Amino acid sequence: MDKLVVNGGSPLDGPLTVGGSKNTALPLMAAALLADGTSRITNVPDLRDVRTFSNVIRVAGPTVTFDPGAHTLSVDASTIDHPVAPYDLVKKMRASFYMLGALMGRCGEAKVSLPGGCAWGPRPVDLHIDGMKAFGADVELEEGYVVASAPGGRLEGGSFRLEPSSVGATINLLLGAVRAEGPSRIENAAMEPDVVAFGEALQDMGAQIDGLGTRTIEIQGVDQLSPTTARNTPDRIEMGTFMLMAATAGAPGDPVEVRDGAHEHLGQDFKDWLGQTGVDVEYGDDVVTVTRPDELRPVSIETAPYPGFATDLQAQWTVLLGLANGTATVTDTIYDDRFKHVPELQRLGVDISVDGNTATVHGGQPLRGAQVMSTDLRASVSLVMAGMVAEGTTHVLRVYHLDRGYEDLEEKLRAAGIDIHREEYEEFQEPEPEPEEIA
Ligand code: EPZ
């Protein structure tokens, strides 16, 4: 297995360049299945999740070609002859569940494994299933699979309210509705930039969609969609992560540039709260300049659907609070138990306690390097961040979680002044017990 080894204490002097968005690339890939022919997506990051989803798509019949150097991915969806997403792949990545909408939209039938739990809780898919039923699908659960079919081979369309609002369910329902027989309506739809960029790509393919970026999306189904060439958006979570790295590991008073992101996708809460910590941020078109102050002020945050503070940035904010002078809280209103990074940050010396969905951080304690364990993608990057400012060496184990969503992180950080490298290691395994003697 791989680990990242960070020798803390060297300031981040930038610049850091933001790559293509993981959470937009995946639905764009799913959208390609709706058209008979080859669609191309540019600015696709070379990530484990992109490769996993390519394999999920290949199982159904299409050909997926990825040029990681050029960050270009093609999906030839001329043939879809096996509308199935198997457990072995879906369990690796929840977003594989987008195959439900894509296959229902294209083929009117789908057999997609239920994703199961994830590191921080159950994460249900009831809204995806109930929404698909509301749009006219017959749905059965068989041996861990969702087996869906549209009577007559095509969804009718319908109306469905998402409660709570869900990124994934909005995407799945859009995938199904754009090729339905009739009109559809999604209420309390997700307004995340990932959903908007994906919906705009569908519009380019010929889909009729109104209300993207608002709480109510209306769709008029069409008979056919055409293949497209879509440019993936910059990754807003990578951008926010880099800004928080600059805010914590930058030398006080020295500006660090974060390039090629789309700061309008960060949401206003993130910008406002970061400003309140005393960090100076200048927002330019392609460059955001972040300057760490001498002293960080503690600012409490609460996650919320876009344009609120992204749950995918709360672990990184926790590290900032660990360095601030005073006490503040992180409340996650999207997930009840997304705090697997907390015990690991405690090992590095951060003073945190968790009560329900709120973490309280008493900042200002010195951080010291240690061996810590990645448990999920954003937790992993928070551990790297903490290692960058800790005294001594931090070993972040099981870095495969991080490889799901950050392309070349250690190369990017090394080029920006951080002492970090990747090493292989053996994980200690309990020895097999001696077989019992059978008389
Ligand atoms: C997306 O997950 C992102 N993943 C997540 O990013 C992100 O944390 C999340 O949105 C919230 O912003 C991708 O885009 C691939 P949801 P998704 O459905 O779509 C509840 C990362 O780190 N819910 O918007 O699965 C759910 O439990 C990842 O990159 C139901 O109750 O999230 C949660 O409380 C991790 N029933 C809330 O809705 C459902 O059927 C929002 O989840 C579906 C969701």
CSV table of C-alpha atoms and ligand atoms in Angstrom, one decimal:
chain,number,residue,atom,x,y,z
A,1,MET,CA,0.0,0.0,0.0
A,2,ASP,CA,1.1,3.6,-0.4
A,3,LYS,CA,1.4,6.3,2.3
A,4,LEU,CA,2.3,10.0,2.1
A,5,VAL,CA,5.2,11.2,4.3
A,6,VAL,CA,5.1,14.9,5.2
A,7,ASN,CA,7.9,16.7,6.9
A,8,GLY,CA,6.1,19.6,8.4
A,9,GLY,CA,7.2,23.2,8.8
A,10,SER,CA,8.1,24.3,5.3
A,11,PRO,CA,5.8,27.1,4.2
A,12,LEU,CA,3.5,26.6,1.2
A,13,ASP,CA,4.7,29.2,-1.3
A,14,GLY,CA,2.5,28.2,-4.2
A,15,PRO,CA,1.2,28.5,-6.8
A,16,LEU,CA,-1.3,25.6,-6.8
A,17,THR,CA,-3.3,24.8,-9.9
A,18,VAL,CA,-6.8,23.4,-9.7
A,19,GLY,CA,-7.7,20.4,-12.0
A,20,GLY,CA,-11.1,19.2,-13.4
A,21,SER,CA,-13.9,18.4,-11.0
A,22,LYS,CA,-14.4,14.8,-9.9
A,23,ASN,CA,-18.0,15.4,-9.0
A,24,THR,CA,-18.9,16.9,-12.4
A,25,ALA,CA,-16.8,14.5,-14.5
A,26,LEU,CA,-18.8,11.5,-13.2
A,27,PRO,CA,-22.3,12.7,-14.2
A,28,LEU,CA,-20.9,14.0,-17.5
A,29,MET,CA,-19.6,10.5,-18.2
A,30,ALA,CA,-23.1,9.1,-17.3
A,31,ALA,CA,-24.7,11.7,-19.7
A,32,ALA,CA,-22.7,10.3,-22.6
A,33,LEU,CA,-24.6,7.0,-22.3
A,34,LEU,CA,-27.8,8.8,-23.4
A,35,ALA,CA,-26.6,9.4,-27.0
A,36,ASP,CA,-26.0,6.8,-29.7
A,37,GLY,CA,-22.4,7.7,-30.7
A,38,THR,CA,-19.2,9.1,-29.2
A,39,SER,CA,-19.1,12.0,-26.7
A,40,ARG,CA,-15.9,13.6,-25.5
A,41,ILE,CA,-15.2,15.2,-22.2
A,42,THR,CA,-12.2,17.5,-21.7
A,43,ASN,CA,-10.5,18.6,-18.5
A,44,VAL,CA,-11.1,15.2,-16.9
A,45,PRO,CA,-8.9,14.6,-13.9
A,46,ASP,CA,-6.8,11.4,-13.7
A,47,LEU,CA,-8.4,10.0,-10.6
A,48,ARG,CA,-9.3,6.5,-9.3
A,49,ASP,CA,-13.0,7.3,-9.3
A,50,VAL,CA,-12.9,8.3,-13.0
A,51,ARG,CA,-11.2,5.0,-13.8
A,52,THR,CA,-13.7,3.0,-11.6
A,53,PHE,CA,-16.6,4.7,-13.3
A,54,SER,CA,-15.1,4.0,-16.8
A,55,ASN,CA,-15.1,0.3,-15.8
A,56,VAL,CA,-18.7,0.5,-14.7
A,57,ILE,CA,-19.7,2.0,-18.0
A,58,ARG,CA,-17.7,-0.6,-20.0
A,59,VAL,CA,-19.6,-3.5,-18.3
A,60,ALA,CA,-22.8,-2.1,-20.0
A,61,GLY,CA,-21.2,-2.3,-23.5
A,62,PRO,CA,-19.8,1.2,-24.4
A,63,THR,CA,-16.1,1.8,-25.1
A,64,VAL,CA,-14.4,4.3,-22.8
A,65,THR,CA,-11.1,5.7,-23.8
A,66,PHE,CA,-9.1,7.9,-21.4
A,67,ASP,CA,-6.0,9.9,-22.2
A,68,PRO,CA,-4.8,11.0,-18.8
A,69,GLY,CA,-2.0,13.2,-20.1
A,70,ALA,CA,-4.5,15.2,-22.2
A,71,HIS,CA,-7.2,14.9,-19.6
A,72,THR,CA,-9.6,13.8,-22.3
A,73,LEU,CA,-12.1,11.0,-22.1
A,74,SER,CA,-14.3,9.6,-24.8
A,75,VAL,CA,-17.4,7.4,-24.4
A,76,ASP,CA,-18.6,5.5,-27.5
A,77,ALA,CA,-22.1,4.6,-26.4
A,78,SER,CA,-23.2,3.2,-29.8
A,79,THR,CA,-23.8,-0.2,-28.1
A,80,ILE,CA,-25.4,-0.8,-24.8
A,81,ASP,CA,-26.2,-4.5,-24.6
A,82,HIS,CA,-25.9,-5.3,-20.9
A,83,PRO,CA,-27.7,-2.7,-18.8
A,84,VAL,CA,-26.2,-3.9,-15.5
A,85,ALA,CA,-23.9,-2.2,-12.9
A,86,PRO,CA,-22.4,-5.0,-10.8
A,87,TYR,CA,-21.9,-5.0,-7.0
A,88,ASP,CA,-18.1,-5.5,-7.3
A,89,LEU,CA,-17.8,-2.1,-8.9
A,90,VAL,CA,-20.7,-0.2,-7.4
A,91,LYS,CA,-19.5,-1.0,-3.8
A,92,LYS,CA,-16.2,0.8,-4.6
A,93,MET,CA,-17.9,4.1,-5.5
A,94,ARG,CA,-21.5,5.3,-4.8
A,95,ALA,CA,-21.6,7.5,-7.9
A,96,SER,CA,-21.8,4.3,-9.9
A,97,PHE,CA,-25.5,4.5,-9.0
A,98,TYR,CA,-25.8,7.1,-11.8
A,99,MET,CA,-26.1,4.1,-14.0
A,100,LEU,CA,-29.7,3.7,-12.8
A,101,GLY,CA,-30.7,7.0,-14.5
A,102,ALA,CA,-28.4,6.6,-17.5
A,103,LEU,CA,-29.6,3.1,-18.3
A,104,MET,CA,-33.3,4.0,-17.7
A,105,GLY,CA,-33.0,7.0,-19.9
A,106,ARG,CA,-31.2,5.2,-22.7
A,107,CYS,CA,-32.6,1.6,-22.5
A,108,GLY,CA,-35.7,1.8,-20.3
A,109,GLU,CA,-34.3,-1.0,-18.1
A,110,ALA,CA,-31.5,-1.2,-15.6
A,111,LYS,CA,-30.1,-3.6,-13.0
A,112,VAL,CA,-27.9,-1.7,-10.6
A,113,SER,CA,-26.4,-2.9,-7.4
A,114,LEU,CA,-27.3,-1.0,-4.2
A,115,PRO,CA,-24.2,0.8,-3.1
A,116,GLY,CA,-24.2,-0.2,0.5
A,117,GLY,CA,-22.8,2.0,3.4
A,118,CYS,CA,-19.8,4.3,3.3
A,119,ALA,CA,-17.2,5.2,5.8
A,120,TRP,CA,-19.3,7.7,7.6
A,121,GLY,CA,-22.8,6.2,7.6
A,122,PRO,CA,-25.6,4.6,5.7
A,123,ARG,CA,-26.1,7.2,2.9
A,124,PRO,CA,-29.5,5.9,1.5
A,125,VAL,CA,-30.6,5.9,-2.1
A,126,ASP,CA,-34.4,5.9,-1.4
A,127,LEU,CA,-34.9,9.2,-3.2
A,128,HIS,CA,-33.3,7.9,-6.4
A,129,ILE,CA,-35.6,4.9,-6.3
A,130,ASP,CA,-38.8,6.7,-5.3
A,131,GLY,CA,-38.2,9.4,-7.9
A,132,MET,CA,-37.7,6.8,-10.6
A,133,LYS,CA,-41.0,5.2,-9.6
A,134,ALA,CA,-42.7,8.6,-9.7
A,135,PHE,CA,-41.4,9.0,-13.3
A,136,GLY,CA,-43.1,5.7,-14.3
A,137,ALA,CA,-40.5,2.9,-13.6
A,138,ASP,CA,-41.4,-0.4,-12.1
A,139,VAL,CA,-38.8,-1.1,-9.5
A,140,GLU,CA,-38.0,-4.3,-7.6
A,141,LEU,CA,-35.2,-5.0,-5.1
A,142,GLU,CA,-33.7,-8.4,-5.9
A,143,GLU,CA,-30.7,-9.8,-4.1
A,144,GLY,CA,-29.1,-6.4,-3.4
A,145,TYR,CA,-29.9,-5.1,-6.9
A,146,VAL,CA,-32.3,-2.4,-8.0
A,147,VAL,CA,-34.1,-3.9,-11.0
A,148,ALA,CA,-36.0,-1.2,-12.8
A,149,SER,CA,-38.0,-1.2,-16.1
A,150,ALA,CA,-40.2,1.3,-17.9
A,151,PRO,CA,-43.4,-0.2,-19.2
A,152,GLY,CA,-43.3,0.2,-23.0
A,153,GLY,CA,-39.5,0.7,-22.9
A,154,ARG,CA,-39.6,4.4,-22.0
A,155,LEU,CA,-40.2,6.3,-18.8
A,156,GLU,CA,-43.4,8.4,-18.9
A,157,GLY,CA,-42.1,11.3,-16.8
A,158,GLY,CA,-43.7,12.7,-13.6
A,159,SER,CA,-43.2,15.0,-10.7
A,160,PHE,CA,-41.0,14.3,-7.6
A,161,ARG,CA,-40.0,16.3,-4.5
A,162,LEU,CA,-36.6,15.6,-3.0
A,163,GLU,CA,-36.5,15.8,0.8
A,164,PRO,CA,-33.8,16.4,1.6
A,165,SER,CA,-32.3,17.9,-1.5
A,166,SER,CA,-29.9,15.5,-3.0
A,167,VAL,CA,-27.1,16.0,-5.6
A,168,GLY,CA,-27.1,12.4,-6.7
A,169,ALA,CA,-30.9,12.0,-6.9
A,170,THR,CA,-31.2,15.2,-8.9
A,171,ILE,CA,-28.6,13.8,-11.4
A,172,ASN,CA,-30.2,10.4,-11.6
A,173,LEU,CA,-33.7,11.8,-12.2
A,174,LEU,CA,-32.4,14.2,-14.8
A,175,LEU,CA,-30.7,11.3,-16.6
A,176,GLY,CA,-34.0,9.5,-16.7
A,177,ALA,CA,-36.3,12.4,-17.5
A,178,VAL,CA,-34.5,13.9,-20.4
A,179,ARG,CA,-35.5,11.0,-22.7
A,180,ALA,CA,-38.9,10.3,-21.1
A,181,GLU,CA,-42.2,10.4,-23.2
A,182,GLY,CA,-43.6,13.4,-21.3
A,183,PRO,CA,-42.7,16.3,-19.0
A,184,SER,CA,-41.1,15.9,-15.6
A,185,ARG,CA,-40.6,18.2,-12.6
A,186,ILE,CA,-37.9,17.9,-9.8
A,187,GLU,CA,-38.7,19.9,-6.7
A,188,ASN,CA,-36.2,20.9,-4.1
A,189,ALA,CA,-33.5,20.0,-6.7
A,190,ALA,CA,-29.8,20.4,-5.9
A,191,MET,CA,-28.3,23.7,-7.1
A,192,GLU,CA,-24.7,22.6,-6.8
A,193,PRO,CA,-22.5,23.8,-9.7
A,194,ASP,CA,-21.8,20.2,-10.6
A,195,VAL,CA,-25.5,19.6,-11.3
A,196,VAL,CA,-25.7,22.8,-13.3
A,197,ALA,CA,-22.7,22.0,-15.5
A,198,PHE,CA,-24.1,18.5,-16.0
A,199,GLY,CA,-27.5,19.8,-16.9
A,200,GLU,CA,-26.0,22.3,-19.4
A,201,ALA,CA,-24.1,19.4,-21.1
A,202,LEU,CA,-27.5,17.6,-21.4
A,203,GLN,CA,-28.9,20.8,-23.0
A,204,ASP,CA,-26.1,20.8,-25.5
A,205,MET,CA,-27.0,17.2,-26.4
A,206,GLY,CA,-30.6,18.4,-27.2
A,207,ALA,CA,-32.3,18.0,-23.8
A,208,GLN,CA,-35.1,20.4,-22.9
A,209,ILE,CA,-34.5,21.6,-19.3
A,210,ASP,CA,-35.6,24.7,-17.5
A,211,GLY,CA,-34.6,25.9,-14.0
A,212,LEU,CA,-31.0,24.6,-13.7
A,213,GLY,CA,-29.4,26.3,-10.6
A,214,THR,CA,-32.8,26.8,-9.0
A,215,ARG,CA,-34.9,24.6,-6.7
A,216,THR,CA,-37.4,23.6,-9.4
A,217,ILE,CA,-36.2,21.9,-12.5
A,218,GLU,CA,-38.6,21.2,-15.4
A,219,ILE,CA,-37.9,18.8,-18.2
A,220,GLN,CA,-39.6,18.0,-21.4
A,221,GLY,CA,-38.5,14.6,-22.6
A,222,VAL,CA,-37.2,14.2,-26.1
A,223,ASP,CA,-36.9,11.2,-28.5
A,224,GLN,CA,-33.2,11.4,-29.1
A,225,LEU,CA,-30.1,13.1,-27.8
A,226,SER,CA,-26.9,13.8,-29.8
A,227,PRO,CA,-23.3,13.1,-28.7
A,228,THR,CA,-21.5,16.1,-27.4
A,229,THR,CA,-18.1,17.5,-26.5
A,230,ALA,CA,-18.2,19.0,-23.0
A,231,ARG,CA,-15.6,20.8,-21.0
A,232,ASN,CA,-15.5,19.7,-17.4
A,233,THR,CA,-15.6,22.5,-14.7
A,234,PRO,CA,-12.7,23.2,-12.3
A,235,ASP,CA,-12.9,21.2,-9.1
A,236,ARG,CA,-14.4,23.5,-6.5
A,237,ILE,CA,-13.5,21.3,-3.6
A,238,GLU,CA,-9.9,21.0,-4.7
A,239,MET,CA,-9.9,24.8,-5.0
A,240,GLY,CA,-11.3,25.3,-1.5
A,241,THR,CA,-8.8,22.7,-0.1
A,242,PHE,CA,-5.9,24.6,-1.7
A,243,MET,CA,-7.2,27.9,-0.3
A,244,LEU,CA,-7.4,26.4,3.2
A,245,MET,CA,-3.8,25.0,2.7
A,246,ALA,CA,-2.6,28.4,1.8
A,247,ALA,CA,-4.5,29.9,4.8
A,248,THR,CA,-2.8,27.4,7.2
A,249,ALA,CA,0.6,26.5,5.7
A,250,GLY,CA,1.4,29.8,3.9
A,251,ALA,CA,4.0,32.0,5.5
A,252,PRO,CA,2.2,34.9,7.3
A,253,GLY,CA,2.0,37.9,5.0
A,254,ASP,CA,3.2,36.0,1.9
A,255,PRO,CA,0.5,35.6,-0.7
A,256,VAL,CA,-0.1,32.2,-2.3
A,257,GLU,CA,-1.8,31.9,-5.7
A,258,VAL,CA,-4.4,29.3,-6.4
A,259,ARG,CA,-4.9,29.2,-10.2
A,260,ASP,CA,-7.5,28.0,-12.7
A,261,GLY,CA,-10.3,27.5,-10.2
A,262,ALA,CA,-13.9,28.9,-10.5
A,263,HIS,CA,-14.3,30.8,-7.2
A,264,GLU,CA,-17.9,31.6,-8.0
A,265,HIS,CA,-18.5,27.9,-7.3
A,266,LEU,CA,-17.2,28.0,-3.7
A,267,GLY,CA,-20.5,29.5,-2.3
A,268,GLN,CA,-20.8,32.7,-0.3
A,269,ASP,CA,-20.6,31.2,3.2
A,270,PHE,CA,-17.1,29.8,2.5
A,271,LYS,CA,-15.9,33.1,1.3
A,272,ASP,CA,-17.5,35.1,4.1
A,273,TRP,CA,-16.3,32.8,6.9
A,274,LEU,CA,-12.8,32.5,5.5
A,275,GLY,CA,-12.6,36.3,5.5
A,276,GLN,CA,-13.7,36.4,9.1
A,277,THR,CA,-10.7,34.2,10.1
A,278,GLY,CA,-8.4,37.1,9.1
A,279,VAL,CA,-7.2,35.4,6.0
A,280,ASP,CA,-6.8,38.0,3.2
A,281,VAL,CA,-8.2,36.7,-0.2
A,282,GLU,CA,-8.2,38.5,-3.5
A,283,TYR,CA,-10.6,37.0,-6.0
A,284,GLY,CA,-9.4,37.4,-9.6
A,285,ASP,CA,-10.8,35.7,-12.8
A,286,ASP,CA,-8.3,32.9,-13.0
A,287,VAL,CA,-6.2,33.5,-9.9
A,288,VAL,CA,-7.2,33.7,-6.3
A,289,THR,CA,-4.5,35.0,-3.9
A,290,VAL,CA,-4.6,33.9,-0.3
A,291,THR,CA,-2.5,35.4,2.4
A,292,ARG,CA,-2.3,33.9,5.9
A,293,PRO,CA,-2.4,36.4,8.8
A,294,ASP,CA,-0.1,36.3,11.8
A,295,GLU,CA,-3.0,35.0,13.9
A,296,LEU,CA,-6.0,33.0,12.7
A,297,ARG,CA,-9.3,33.8,14.3
A,298,PRO,CA,-11.7,30.9,15.2
A,299,VAL,CA,-14.8,31.0,13.1
A,300,SER,CA,-17.6,28.4,13.5
A,301,ILE,CA,-19.2,27.0,10.4
A,302,GLU,CA,-22.2,24.9,9.5
A,303,THR,CA,-22.4,22.9,6.3
A,304,ALA,CA,-25.5,23.2,4.0
A,305,PRO,CA,-26.5,22.5,0.4
A,306,TYR,CA,-25.0,24.9,-2.2
A,307,PRO,CA,-24.6,27.8,-2.0
A,308,GLY,CA,-24.0,27.0,1.7
A,309,PHE,CA,-20.6,25.7,3.1
A,310,ALA,CA,-19.8,22.4,1.4
A,311,THR,CA,-19.6,19.3,3.6
A,312,ASP,CA,-16.7,18.2,1.5
A,313,LEU,CA,-14.6,21.1,3.0
A,314,GLN,CA,-15.5,20.7,6.7
A,315,ALA,CA,-12.6,18.3,7.6
A,316,GLN,CA,-10.1,20.8,6.0
A,317,TRP,CA,-11.8,23.7,8.0
A,318,THR,CA,-11.3,21.7,11.2
A,319,VAL,CA,-7.5,21.8,10.6
A,320,LEU,CA,-7.7,25.6,10.2
A,321,LEU,CA,-9.6,25.8,13.5
A,322,GLY,CA,-6.8,23.7,15.1
A,323,LEU,CA,-4.4,26.5,14.4
A,324,ALA,CA,-6.7,29.4,15.3
A,325,ASN,CA,-6.5,31.1,18.7
A,326,GLY,CA,-9.6,30.1,20.5
A,327,THR,CA,-12.6,27.8,20.3
A,328,ALA,CA,-15.1,27.3,17.4
A,329,THR,CA,-17.3,24.6,16.0
A,330,VAL,CA,-17.9,22.6,12.8
A,331,THR,CA,-21.5,21.4,12.4
A,332,ASP,CA,-22.4,19.1,9.5
A,333,THR,CA,-26.1,19.3,8.6
A,334,ILE,CA,-25.7,17.0,5.6
A,335,TYR,CA,-24.2,14.0,7.3
A,336,ASP,CA,-24.7,13.0,11.0
A,337,ASP,CA,-21.4,11.3,11.5
A,338,ARG,CA,-18.8,12.6,9.1
A,339,PHE,CA,-16.0,12.9,11.7
A,340,LYS,CA,-13.7,10.0,11.0
A,341,HIS,CA,-10.8,12.4,10.7
A,342,VAL,CA,-11.3,13.6,14.3
A,343,PRO,CA,-9.5,10.8,16.2
A,344,GLU,CA,-6.6,11.0,13.6
A,345,LEU,CA,-6.3,14.8,14.0
A,346,GLN,CA,-6.3,14.2,17.8
A,347,ARG,CA,-3.2,11.9,17.3
A,348,LEU,CA,-1.5,14.9,15.7
A,349,GLY,CA,-2.4,17.1,18.7
A,350,VAL,CA,-5.5,18.9,17.7
A,351,ASP,CA,-7.8,19.4,20.7
A,352,ILE,CA,-11.3,18.4,19.4
A,353,SER,CA,-14.4,16.8,20.8
A,354,VAL,CA,-17.5,15.6,19.0
A,355,ASP,CA,-21.1,15.8,20.1
A,356,GLY,CA,-23.7,14.6,17.7
A,357,ASN,CA,-23.0,16.3,14.4
A,358,THR,CA,-20.9,19.1,15.9
A,359,ALA,CA,-17.1,19.1,16.4
A,360,THR,CA,-15.7,21.6,18.9
A,361,VAL,CA,-12.1,22.6,18.3
A,362,HIS,CA,-10.0,24.4,20.9
A,363,GLY,CA,-7.3,25.8,18.7
A,364,GLY,CA,-3.8,26.9,19.3
A,365,GLN,CA,-2.2,23.7,20.6
A,366,PRO,CA,1.1,22.7,18.9
A,367,LEU,CA,0.7,19.9,16.3
A,368,ARG,CA,3.2,17.1,16.3
A,369,GLY,CA,3.8,14.5,13.5
A,370,ALA,CA,2.5,11.0,13.9
A,371,GLN,CA,1.3,8.0,12.0
A,372,VAL,CA,-2.3,8.5,11.0
A,373,MET,CA,-4.8,6.6,8.9
A,374,SER,CA,-6.9,7.9,6.0
A,375,THR,CA,-10.5,6.8,6.3
A,376,ASP,CA,-12.1,8.6,3.4
A,377,LEU,CA,-11.2,11.1,0.7
A,378,ARG,CA,-11.7,14.5,2.5
A,379,ALA,CA,-10.5,13.1,5.9
A,380,SER,CA,-7.2,12.1,4.1
A,381,VAL,CA,-6.5,15.5,2.7
A,382,SER,CA,-7.2,17.1,6.1
A,383,LEU,CA,-4.5,14.8,7.6
A,384,VAL,CA,-2.0,15.9,4.9
A,385,MET,CA,-2.9,19.5,5.7
A,386,ALA,CA,-2.3,19.0,9.4
A,387,GLY,CA,1.0,17.2,8.6
A,388,MET,CA,2.2,20.3,6.6
A,389,VAL,CA,2.0,22.5,9.7
A,390,ALA,CA,3.0,19.9,12.4
A,391,GLU,CA,6.4,19.7,13.9
A,392,GLY,CA,8.2,16.5,12.7
A,393,THR,CA,7.1,13.8,10.3
A,394,THR,CA,3.5,12.7,9.6
A,395,HIS,CA,2.8,9.4,7.8
A,396,VAL,CA,-0.6,9.3,6.2
A,397,LEU,CA,-1.5,5.7,5.6
A,398,ARG,CA,-4.0,4.2,3.2
A,399,VAL,CA,-3.6,7.0,0.8
A,400,TYR,CA,-5.7,5.2,-1.9
A,401,HIS,CA,-8.7,7.2,-0.4
A,402,LEU,CA,-7.0,10.4,-1.4
A,403,ASP,CA,-6.2,9.1,-4.9
A,404,ARG,CA,-10.0,8.9,-5.5
A,405,GLY,CA,-10.3,12.7,-5.6
A,406,TYR,CA,-6.9,14.6,-5.7
A,407,GLU,CA,-4.8,14.3,-8.8
A,408,ASP,CA,-1.0,14.4,-8.2
A,409,LEU,CA,-1.4,16.0,-4.9
A,410,GLU,CA,2.1,15.3,-3.7
A,411,GLU,CA,3.6,16.6,-6.9
A,412,LYS,CA,1.6,19.8,-6.7
A,413,LEU,CA,2.5,20.4,-3.1
A,414,ARG,CA,6.2,19.6,-3.6
A,415,ALA,CA,6.4,22.1,-6.4
A,416,ALA,CA,4.9,24.6,-4.0
A,417,GLY,CA,7.5,24.1,-1.3
A,418,ILE,CA,6.1,21.3,0.8
A,419,ASP,CA,8.4,18.4,1.8
A,420,ILE,CA,6.2,15.5,0.9
A,421,HIS,CA,6.7,12.1,-0.8
A,422,ARG,CA,4.9,8.8,-1.4
A,423,GLU,CA,6.3,5.5,-0.1
A,424,GLU,CA,5.1,1.9,-0.3
A,425,TYR,CA,4.6,0.1,3.0
A,426,GLU,CA,3.3,-3.2,4.3
A,427,GLU,CA,0.4,-3.1,6.6
A,428,PHE,CA,0.7,-5.2,9.6
A,429,GLN,CA,-1.6,-8.2,9.4
A,430,GLU,CA,-2.6,-10.3,12.4
A,431,PRO,CA,-0.9,-13.6,12.0
A,432,GLU,CA,-3.2,-16.5,11.1
A,433,PRO,CA,-4.1,-18.5,14.2
A,434,GLU,CA,-2.5,-21.9,14.4
A,435,PRO,CA,-5.0,-24.5,13.2
A,436,GLU,CA,-6.5,-26.4,16.2
A,437,GLU,CA,-5.4,-30.0,16.5
A,438,ILE,CA,-8.3,-32.3,15.8
A,439,ALA,CA,-8.0,-35.5,17.7
B,1,EPZ,C1,-22.6,14.2,-3.5
B,1,EPZ,O1,-22.9,12.9,-2.9
B,1,EPZ,C2,-21.1,14.2,-3.6
B,1,EPZ,N1,-20.6,13.1,-4.4
B,1,EPZ,C3,-20.5,14.1,-2.2
B,1,EPZ,O2,-19.1,14.3,-2.3
B,1,EPZ,C4,-21.0,15.3,-1.3
B,1,EPZ,O3,-20.6,15.1,0.0
B,1,EPZ,C5,-22.6,15.3,-1.3
B,1,EPZ,O4,-23.0,15.3,-2.7
B,1,EPZ,C6,-23.2,16.4,-0.6
B,1,EPZ,O5,-22.7,17.6,-1.2
B,1,EPZ,C7,-20.6,13.2,-5.7
B,1,EPZ,O6,-21.0,14.2,-6.3
B,1,EPZ,C8,-20.1,12.0,-6.5
B,1,EPZ,P1,-26.6,13.8,-1.6
B,1,EPZ,P2,-24.5,12.4,-2.9
B,1,EPZ,O7,-27.5,12.8,-2.2
B,1,EPZ,O8,-25.1,12.8,-4.2
B,1,EPZ,C9,-29.4,12.3,1.9
B,1,EPZ,C10,-16.8,13.8,-2.0
B,1,EPZ,O9,-16.1,13.9,-1.0
B,1,EPZ,N2,-30.1,11.4,1.0
B,1,EPZ,O10,-26.6,15.2,-2.0
B,1,EPZ,O11,-24.4,11.0,-2.5
B,1,EPZ,C11,-28.0,11.9,2.2
B,1,EPZ,O12,-27.9,10.9,3.2
B,1,EPZ,C12,-18.2,13.2,-2.0
B,1,EPZ,O13,-16.4,14.2,-3.1
B,1,EPZ,C13,-31.1,10.6,1.3
B,1,EPZ,O14,-31.6,10.7,2.5
B,1,EPZ,O15,-25.1,13.2,-1.7
B,1,EPZ,C14,-27.4,13.2,2.7
B,1,EPZ,O16,-27.8,13.4,4.1
B,1,EPZ,C15,-18.5,12.5,-0.7
B,1,EPZ,N3,-31.7,9.7,0.4
B,1,EPZ,C16,-28.2,14.2,1.9
B,1,EPZ,O17,-29.3,13.5,1.3
B,1,EPZ,C17,-31.2,9.6,-0.8
B,1,EPZ,O18,-31.8,8.8,-1.6
B,1,EPZ,C18,-27.4,14.8,0.7
B,1,EPZ,O19,-26.8,13.7,0.0
B,1,EPZ,C19,-30.1,10.4,-1.2
B,1,EPZ,C20,-29.6,11.3,-0.3
